[in-house]
Amino acid sequence: MPLTANQVADYFAQCRATDAAERDQSPYQDKDYTSFMQKTEDFVLEGKGSVPHIGGYNYNVYSWAIRELPDLLPATSPWGQYEGRLCQVLFHPKNRDHLFWGLDYWLSNLVLAAGEFDIMASAAPALRQAGLKDADILDLGFDGDSDLPFSISLNQNETFDLQKATQLSSFGHYILSLLPQQAPVVVKAATGQT
């Protein structure tokens, strides 16, 4: 099931509670950070305004809570409007480094958690809408230690064994959707040449 407005609002309420509880423990409290959080919540929930930019707030206690924002994205159901807006915030060039240290592991974790569900059918269009090109999306999947498997075994072992592979993973389906038209892009990403 796609995210609901209540789930998104609850997440931001939890961020505010974390910030309030730890406000006096950090020397890096930026007074404008609460404004950023409100703009982000308004954008995700209602599509108000343009994509908010986090700027230099990466050391604020609040930002430690908001870095978990990607965890809201469901792995086993199609995405809706809130997921698409979340991706726009997360993957905006001015936000990526501040909000998302685990960017290279996020897609891997999402696809592995999805199992047989084709999460890339929802994720790829949302990521494209957020400004990523297919080469960027492939880079997320073919990123060093977190390379995504092309196929999965039915028993969902975490270690990939080509001999036991019985069906395509969601990432495998995504790669095949790019072929043959974007074969050079796929080959470059798979070989680390992008």
GROMACS .gro file of C-alpha atoms in nm, residues 45-114:
model
   70
   45LEU     CA    1   0.217   1.621   0.177
   46GLU     CA    2   0.064   1.889  -0.040
   47GLY     CA    3   0.307   1.960  -0.323
   48LYS     CA    4   0.336   2.320  -0.198
   49GLY     CA    5   0.619   2.528  -0.334
   50SER     CA    6   0.936   2.402  -0.492
   51VAL     CA    7   1.167   2.131  -0.362
   52PRO     CA    8   1.316   2.263  -0.035
   53HIS     CA    9   1.695   2.278  -0.012
   54ILE     CA   10   1.861   2.171   0.309
   55GLY     CA   11   2.154   2.405   0.260
   56GLY     CA   12   2.413   2.390   0.538
   57TYR     CA   13   2.199   2.234   0.806
   58ASN     CA   14   2.364   1.894   0.792
   59TYR     CA   15   2.499   1.914   1.148
   60ASN     CA   16   2.169   2.004   1.312
   61VAL     CA   17   2.029   1.733   1.540
   62TYR     CA   18   1.708   1.752   1.343
   63SER     CA   19   1.890   1.643   1.030
   64TRP     CA   20   1.994   1.317   1.192
   65ALA     CA   21   1.629   1.222   1.220
   66ILE     CA   22   1.542   1.336   0.869
   67ARG     CA   23   1.820   1.121   0.724
   68GLU     CA   24   1.589   0.827   0.791
   69LEU     CA   25   1.334   0.972   0.547
   70PRO     CA   26   1.423   0.712   0.279
   71ASP     CA   27   1.310   0.438   0.517
   72LEU     CA   28   0.952   0.559   0.465
   73LEU     CA   29   0.957   0.437   0.106
   74PRO     CA   30   0.777   0.101   0.095
   75ALA     CA   31   0.951  -0.192  -0.073
   76THR     CA   32   0.658  -0.425  -0.125
   77SER     CA   33   0.382  -0.207  -0.269
   78PRO     CA   34   0.342   0.038  -0.556
   79TRP     CA   35   0.430   0.399  -0.485
   80GLY     CA   36   0.196   0.698  -0.491
   81GLN     CA   37   0.227   1.074  -0.487
   82TYR     CA   38   0.405   1.102  -0.152
   83GLU     CA   39   0.681   0.860  -0.250
   84GLY     CA   40   0.747   1.058  -0.568
   85ARG     CA   41   0.774   1.383  -0.376
   86LEU     CA   42   1.002   1.220  -0.118
   87CYS     CA   43   1.235   1.115  -0.399
   88GLN     CA   44   1.237   1.471  -0.533
   89VAL     CA   45   1.353   1.597  -0.192
   90LEU     CA   46   1.605   1.317  -0.132
   91PHE     CA   47   1.765   1.324  -0.475
   92HIS     CA   48   1.773   1.697  -0.535
   93PRO     CA   49   2.138   1.787  -0.600
   94LYS     CA   50   2.140   2.033  -0.308
   95ASN     CA   51   2.003   1.771  -0.067
   96ARG     CA   52   2.159   1.438  -0.164
   97ASP     CA   53   2.482   1.469   0.032
   98HIS     CA   54   2.318   1.619   0.340
   99LEU     CA   55   2.019   1.390   0.368
  100PHE     CA   56   2.142   1.064   0.236
  101TRP     CA   57   2.480   0.927   0.344
  102GLY     CA   58   2.373   0.571   0.264
  103LEU     CA   59   2.264   0.654  -0.089
  104ASP     CA   60   2.465   0.373  -0.241
  105TYR     CA   61   2.305   0.114  -0.015
  106TRP     CA   62   1.948   0.246  -0.025
  107LEU     CA   63   1.846   0.099  -0.361
  108SER     CA   64   2.012  -0.232  -0.278
  109ASN     CA   65   1.825  -0.257   0.051
  110LEU     CA   66   1.498  -0.159  -0.115
  111VAL     CA   67   1.525  -0.418  -0.392
  112LEU     CA   68   1.636  -0.696  -0.157
  113ALA     CA   69   1.350  -0.616   0.083
  114ALA     CA   70   1.105  -0.626  -0.209
   0.00000   0.00000   0.00000
